Every structure is written in structure tokens, then in C-alpha cells.
Short mmCIF file of C-alpha atoms in Angstrom, two decimals:
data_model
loop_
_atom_site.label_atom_id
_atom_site.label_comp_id
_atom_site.label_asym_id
_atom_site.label_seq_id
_atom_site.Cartn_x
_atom_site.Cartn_y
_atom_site.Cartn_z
CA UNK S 24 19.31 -7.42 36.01
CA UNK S 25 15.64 -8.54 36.12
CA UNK S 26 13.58 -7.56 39.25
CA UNK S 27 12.97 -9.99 42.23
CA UNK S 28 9.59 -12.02 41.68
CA UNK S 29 9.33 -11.04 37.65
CA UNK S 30 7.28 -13.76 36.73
CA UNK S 31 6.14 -14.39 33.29
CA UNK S 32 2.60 -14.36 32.07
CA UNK S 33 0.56 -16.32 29.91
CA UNK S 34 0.03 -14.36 26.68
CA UNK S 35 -3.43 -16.17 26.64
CA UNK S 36 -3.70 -14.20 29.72
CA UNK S 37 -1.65 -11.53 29.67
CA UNK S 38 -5.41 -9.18 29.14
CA UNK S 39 -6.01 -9.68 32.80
CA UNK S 40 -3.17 -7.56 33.49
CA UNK S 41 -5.26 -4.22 32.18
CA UNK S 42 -8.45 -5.53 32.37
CA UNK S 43 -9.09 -3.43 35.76
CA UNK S 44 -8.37 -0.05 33.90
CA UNK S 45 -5.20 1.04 36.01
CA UNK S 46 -3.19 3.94 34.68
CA UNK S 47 -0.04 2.67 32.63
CA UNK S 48 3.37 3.85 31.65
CA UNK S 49 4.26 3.80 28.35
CA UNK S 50 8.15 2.98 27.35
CA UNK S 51 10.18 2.97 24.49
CA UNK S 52 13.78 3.62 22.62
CA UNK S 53 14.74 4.24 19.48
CA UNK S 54 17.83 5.42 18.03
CA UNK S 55 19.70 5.10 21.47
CA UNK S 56 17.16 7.14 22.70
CA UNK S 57 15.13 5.57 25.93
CA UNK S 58 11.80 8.12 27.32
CA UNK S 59 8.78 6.74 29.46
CA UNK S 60 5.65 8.58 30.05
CA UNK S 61 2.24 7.80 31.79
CA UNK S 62 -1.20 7.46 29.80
CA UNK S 63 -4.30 7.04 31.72
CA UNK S 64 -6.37 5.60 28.85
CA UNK S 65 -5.13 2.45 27.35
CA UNK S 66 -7.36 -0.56 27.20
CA UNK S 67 -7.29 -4.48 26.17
CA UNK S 68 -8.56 -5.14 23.14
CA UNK S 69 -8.77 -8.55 21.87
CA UNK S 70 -7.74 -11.95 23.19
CA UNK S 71 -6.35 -14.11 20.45
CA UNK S 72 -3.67 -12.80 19.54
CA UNK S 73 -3.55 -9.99 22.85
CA UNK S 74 -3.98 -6.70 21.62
CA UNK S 75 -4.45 -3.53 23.50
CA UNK S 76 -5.24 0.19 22.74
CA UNK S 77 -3.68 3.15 24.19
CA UNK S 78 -3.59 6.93 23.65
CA UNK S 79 -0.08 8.44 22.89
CA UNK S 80 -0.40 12.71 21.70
CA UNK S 81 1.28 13.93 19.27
CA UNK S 82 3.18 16.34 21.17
CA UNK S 83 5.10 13.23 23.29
CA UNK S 84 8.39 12.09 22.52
CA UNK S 85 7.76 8.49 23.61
CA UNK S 86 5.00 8.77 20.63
CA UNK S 87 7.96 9.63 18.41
CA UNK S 88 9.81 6.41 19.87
CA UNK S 89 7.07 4.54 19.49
CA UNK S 90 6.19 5.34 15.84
CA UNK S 91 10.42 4.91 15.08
CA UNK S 92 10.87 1.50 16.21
CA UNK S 93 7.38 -0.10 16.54
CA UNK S 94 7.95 -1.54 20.01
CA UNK S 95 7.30 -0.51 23.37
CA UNK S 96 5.51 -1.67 26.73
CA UNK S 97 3.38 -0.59 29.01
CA UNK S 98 3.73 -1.07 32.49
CA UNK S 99 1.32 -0.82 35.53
CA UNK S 100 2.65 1.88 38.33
CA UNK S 101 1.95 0.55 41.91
CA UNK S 102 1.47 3.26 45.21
CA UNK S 103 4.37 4.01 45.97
CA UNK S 104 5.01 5.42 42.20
CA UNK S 105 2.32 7.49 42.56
CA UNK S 106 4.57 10.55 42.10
CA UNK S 107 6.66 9.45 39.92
CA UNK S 108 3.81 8.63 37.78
CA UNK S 109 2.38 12.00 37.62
CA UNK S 110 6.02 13.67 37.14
CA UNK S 111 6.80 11.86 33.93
CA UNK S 112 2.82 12.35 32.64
CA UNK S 113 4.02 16.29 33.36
CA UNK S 114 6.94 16.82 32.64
CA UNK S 115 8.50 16.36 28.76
CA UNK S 116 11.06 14.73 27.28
CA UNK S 117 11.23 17.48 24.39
CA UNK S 118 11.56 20.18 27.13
CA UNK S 119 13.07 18.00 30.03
CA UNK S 120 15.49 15.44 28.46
CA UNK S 121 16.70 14.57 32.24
CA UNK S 122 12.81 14.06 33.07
CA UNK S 123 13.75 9.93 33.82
CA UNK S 124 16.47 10.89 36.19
CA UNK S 125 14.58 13.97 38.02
CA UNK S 126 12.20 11.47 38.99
CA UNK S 127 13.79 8.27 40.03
CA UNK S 128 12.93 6.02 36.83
CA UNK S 129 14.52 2.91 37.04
CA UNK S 130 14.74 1.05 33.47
CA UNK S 131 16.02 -2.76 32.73
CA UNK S 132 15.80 -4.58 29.49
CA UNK S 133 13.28 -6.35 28.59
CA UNK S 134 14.44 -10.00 28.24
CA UNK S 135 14.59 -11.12 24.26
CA UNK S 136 13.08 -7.68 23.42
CA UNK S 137 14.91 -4.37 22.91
CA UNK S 138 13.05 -2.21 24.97
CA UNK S 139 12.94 -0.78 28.53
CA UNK S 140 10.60 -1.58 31.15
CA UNK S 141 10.19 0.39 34.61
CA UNK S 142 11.47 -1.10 37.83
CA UNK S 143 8.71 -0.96 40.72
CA UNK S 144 5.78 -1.68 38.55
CA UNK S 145 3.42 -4.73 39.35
CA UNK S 146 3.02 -5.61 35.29
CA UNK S 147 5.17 -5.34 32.04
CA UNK S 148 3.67 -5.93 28.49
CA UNK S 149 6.08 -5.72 25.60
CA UNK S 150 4.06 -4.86 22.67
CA UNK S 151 4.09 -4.74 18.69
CA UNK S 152 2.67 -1.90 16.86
CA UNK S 153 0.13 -2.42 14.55
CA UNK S 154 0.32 0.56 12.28
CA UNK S 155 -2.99 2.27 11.76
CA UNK S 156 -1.86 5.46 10.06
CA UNK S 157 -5.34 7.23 10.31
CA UNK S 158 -6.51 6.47 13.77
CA UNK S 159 -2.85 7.48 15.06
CA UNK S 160 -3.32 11.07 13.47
CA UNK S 161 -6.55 11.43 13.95
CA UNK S 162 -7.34 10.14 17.74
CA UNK S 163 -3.61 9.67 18.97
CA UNK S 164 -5.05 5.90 19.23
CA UNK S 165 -2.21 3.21 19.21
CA UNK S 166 -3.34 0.08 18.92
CA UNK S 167 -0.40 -3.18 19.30
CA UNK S 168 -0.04 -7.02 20.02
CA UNK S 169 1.51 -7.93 23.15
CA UNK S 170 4.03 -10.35 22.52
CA UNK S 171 5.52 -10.84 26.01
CA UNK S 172 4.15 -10.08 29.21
CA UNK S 173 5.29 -10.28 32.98
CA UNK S 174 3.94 -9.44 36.20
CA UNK S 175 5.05 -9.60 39.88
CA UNK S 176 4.35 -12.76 41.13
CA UNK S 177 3.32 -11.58 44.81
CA UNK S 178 -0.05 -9.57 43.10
CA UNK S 179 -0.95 -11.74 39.98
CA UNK S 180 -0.31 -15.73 39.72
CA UNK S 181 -2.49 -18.13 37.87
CA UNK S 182 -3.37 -16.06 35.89
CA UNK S 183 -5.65 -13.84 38.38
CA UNK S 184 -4.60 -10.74 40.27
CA UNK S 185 -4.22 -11.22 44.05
CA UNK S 186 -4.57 -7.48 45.44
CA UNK S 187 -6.66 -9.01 49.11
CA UNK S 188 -3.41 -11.20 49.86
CA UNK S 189 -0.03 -8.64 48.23
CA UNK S 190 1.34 -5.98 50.45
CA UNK S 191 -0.49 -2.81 49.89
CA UNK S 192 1.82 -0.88 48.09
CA UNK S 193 1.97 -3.15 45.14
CA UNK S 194 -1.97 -2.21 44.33
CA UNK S 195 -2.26 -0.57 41.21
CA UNK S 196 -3.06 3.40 40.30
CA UNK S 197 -6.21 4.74 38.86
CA UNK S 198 -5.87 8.22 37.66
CA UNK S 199 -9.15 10.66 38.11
CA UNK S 200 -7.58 14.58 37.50
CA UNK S 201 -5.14 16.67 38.71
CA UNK S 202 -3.10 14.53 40.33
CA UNK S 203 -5.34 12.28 42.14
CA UNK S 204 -5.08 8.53 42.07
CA UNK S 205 -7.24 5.45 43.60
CA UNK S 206 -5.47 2.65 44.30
CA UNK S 207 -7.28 -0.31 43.74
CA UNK S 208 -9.96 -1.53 46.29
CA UNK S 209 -11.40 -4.20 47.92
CA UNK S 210 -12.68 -7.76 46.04
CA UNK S 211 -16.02 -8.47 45.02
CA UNK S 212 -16.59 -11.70 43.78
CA UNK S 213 -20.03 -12.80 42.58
CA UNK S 214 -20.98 -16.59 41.84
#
């Protein structure tokens, strides 16, 4: 069952949903296998087609999902996931296989794609690898094409996040170290 106000987005603006830099969680299944884990650097990277960047390690077993099926999304934690966020950053699926349980992860499907999205978040991208052998050994550097995208309609419509008029706890997480977040701030808009 999809979430109440999961609204789709524009692919053509579907970059606006990371533009802002907010930490994201990274999901994925392969092989009846679902994991989800947070990354703090992932990044747009083109417009047409979408593409974004994002840093999966090696040690990770959502990089192993990743790399088995080629799909996965990233989704954009709001306040009140703050915890949960940093719990499945820490903890591992290779050493906690229960890790989505111990802390509360909801999943649903993704509709038309098989993979799992994150209940609570304010933004969903489902995304395609693009397989760039070197840079994923070398860097840990994932780089995909979003091919869907979704966001809660009551922080981004039009196109155009609305964090002055949504309730508070659906602002978005910025990670700094050691368990420290910002949520996102205050509006400045220069014409």
C-alpha cells in the first residue's frame, strides 16, 4: 500500500529533490534479499536524462544488492527519522541481518519497479545503474538514471520544495559527524 500524499514527480524535475544536499537512504533487493542503509554523500548529476551520484563502500551489503540487480532508490529521511537514519548508517546488514526491524524500517514497493522504498521519507527516486566498473572500485562512486521519482506532496509540488509552509517534521536531514543532523532551514530567495 502506497503512502498517503505520494505524489509523483516530474523526471524533468525530479533533480530538485537532492539538489539541497540532504542525507539519503539507499535501498535495494536482490535475490529475495531487501537491506537499506544511509549515505550522506550522493549528489545530482545531470538533467537530461536525471542522473545522480552516490557513494556506496565496499564493505555494505546494500552495495552488494545494488551491484546484483542494478536497481535501487534513494530516499530523503525527514526529522523524525533522524534515528533511524543513523541506526541503519551503523549498524550492518552482514553483521545485523535484523538491522531493518531493530529500527522500525518500514518498506513498500515501488509502483512498476521491483524495489523497496522507505515509508516516512519526504522523496523516493527509483534509479538505474549505470555500470562504471572503475570508479565503483576505486571511489565506491555509483553513478545511475532515475527513472521514477515521487515525493510527498505536502513539502514539494510544482516542482519546488515547500519546507516554509509543510509541518516541521517533514524537513529534510543534513548529516555533519557523529550523529548530528541539521534539518533544513529557513528560505532565502533572491530576485
Amino acid at each position: 500500500m502506497l503512502p498517503d500524499h505520494f505524489t509523483p514527480v516530474p523526471l524533468d524535475k525530479s533533480y530538485r529533490l537532492l539538489n539541497h544536499g540532504p542525507t539519503v537512504i539507499v535501498s535495494a533487493q536482490h535475490a529475495g534479499e531487501r537491506n537499506a542503509m544511509s549515505a550522506a554523500w550522493a549528489c545530482a548529476l545531470d538533467f537530461a536524462p536525471p542522473k545522480i551520484s552516490v557513494v556506496l563502500d565496499k564493505a555494505t551489503r546494500t552495495r552488494a544488492l545494488v551491484e546484483g540487480c542494478g536497481l535501487f532508490a534513494l530516499q530523503l529521511p525527514t526529522v523524525p527519522q533522524a534515528a533511524l537514519t543513523v541506526g541503519i548508517g551503523t549498524d550492518s546488514a552482514v553483521t545485523e541481518p535484523h538491522k531493518l526491524a531493530k529500527h522500525g524500517v518500514q518498506l513498500f514497493d515501488a509502483p512498476g519497479f521491483d524495489v523497496p522504498l522507505v515509508a516516512g521519507c519526504a522523496a523516493w527516486l527509483v534509479c538505474r545503474l549505470i555500470p562504471e566498473p572503475h570508479n565503483q572500485q576505486s571511489y565506491d562512486l555509483f553513478i545511475a538514471e532515475v527513472v521514477a521519482a515521487w515525493a510527498d506532496e505536502r513539502v514539494f509540488r510544482n516542482g519546488h520544495w515547500e519546507f516554509g509552509s509543510a509541518p516541521a517534521e517533514l524537513r529534510t536531514l543534513h548529516y555533519v559527524a557523529g550523529g548530528q543532523f541539521f534539518a533544513i532551514g529557513e528560505s532565502v530567495l533572491v530576485k
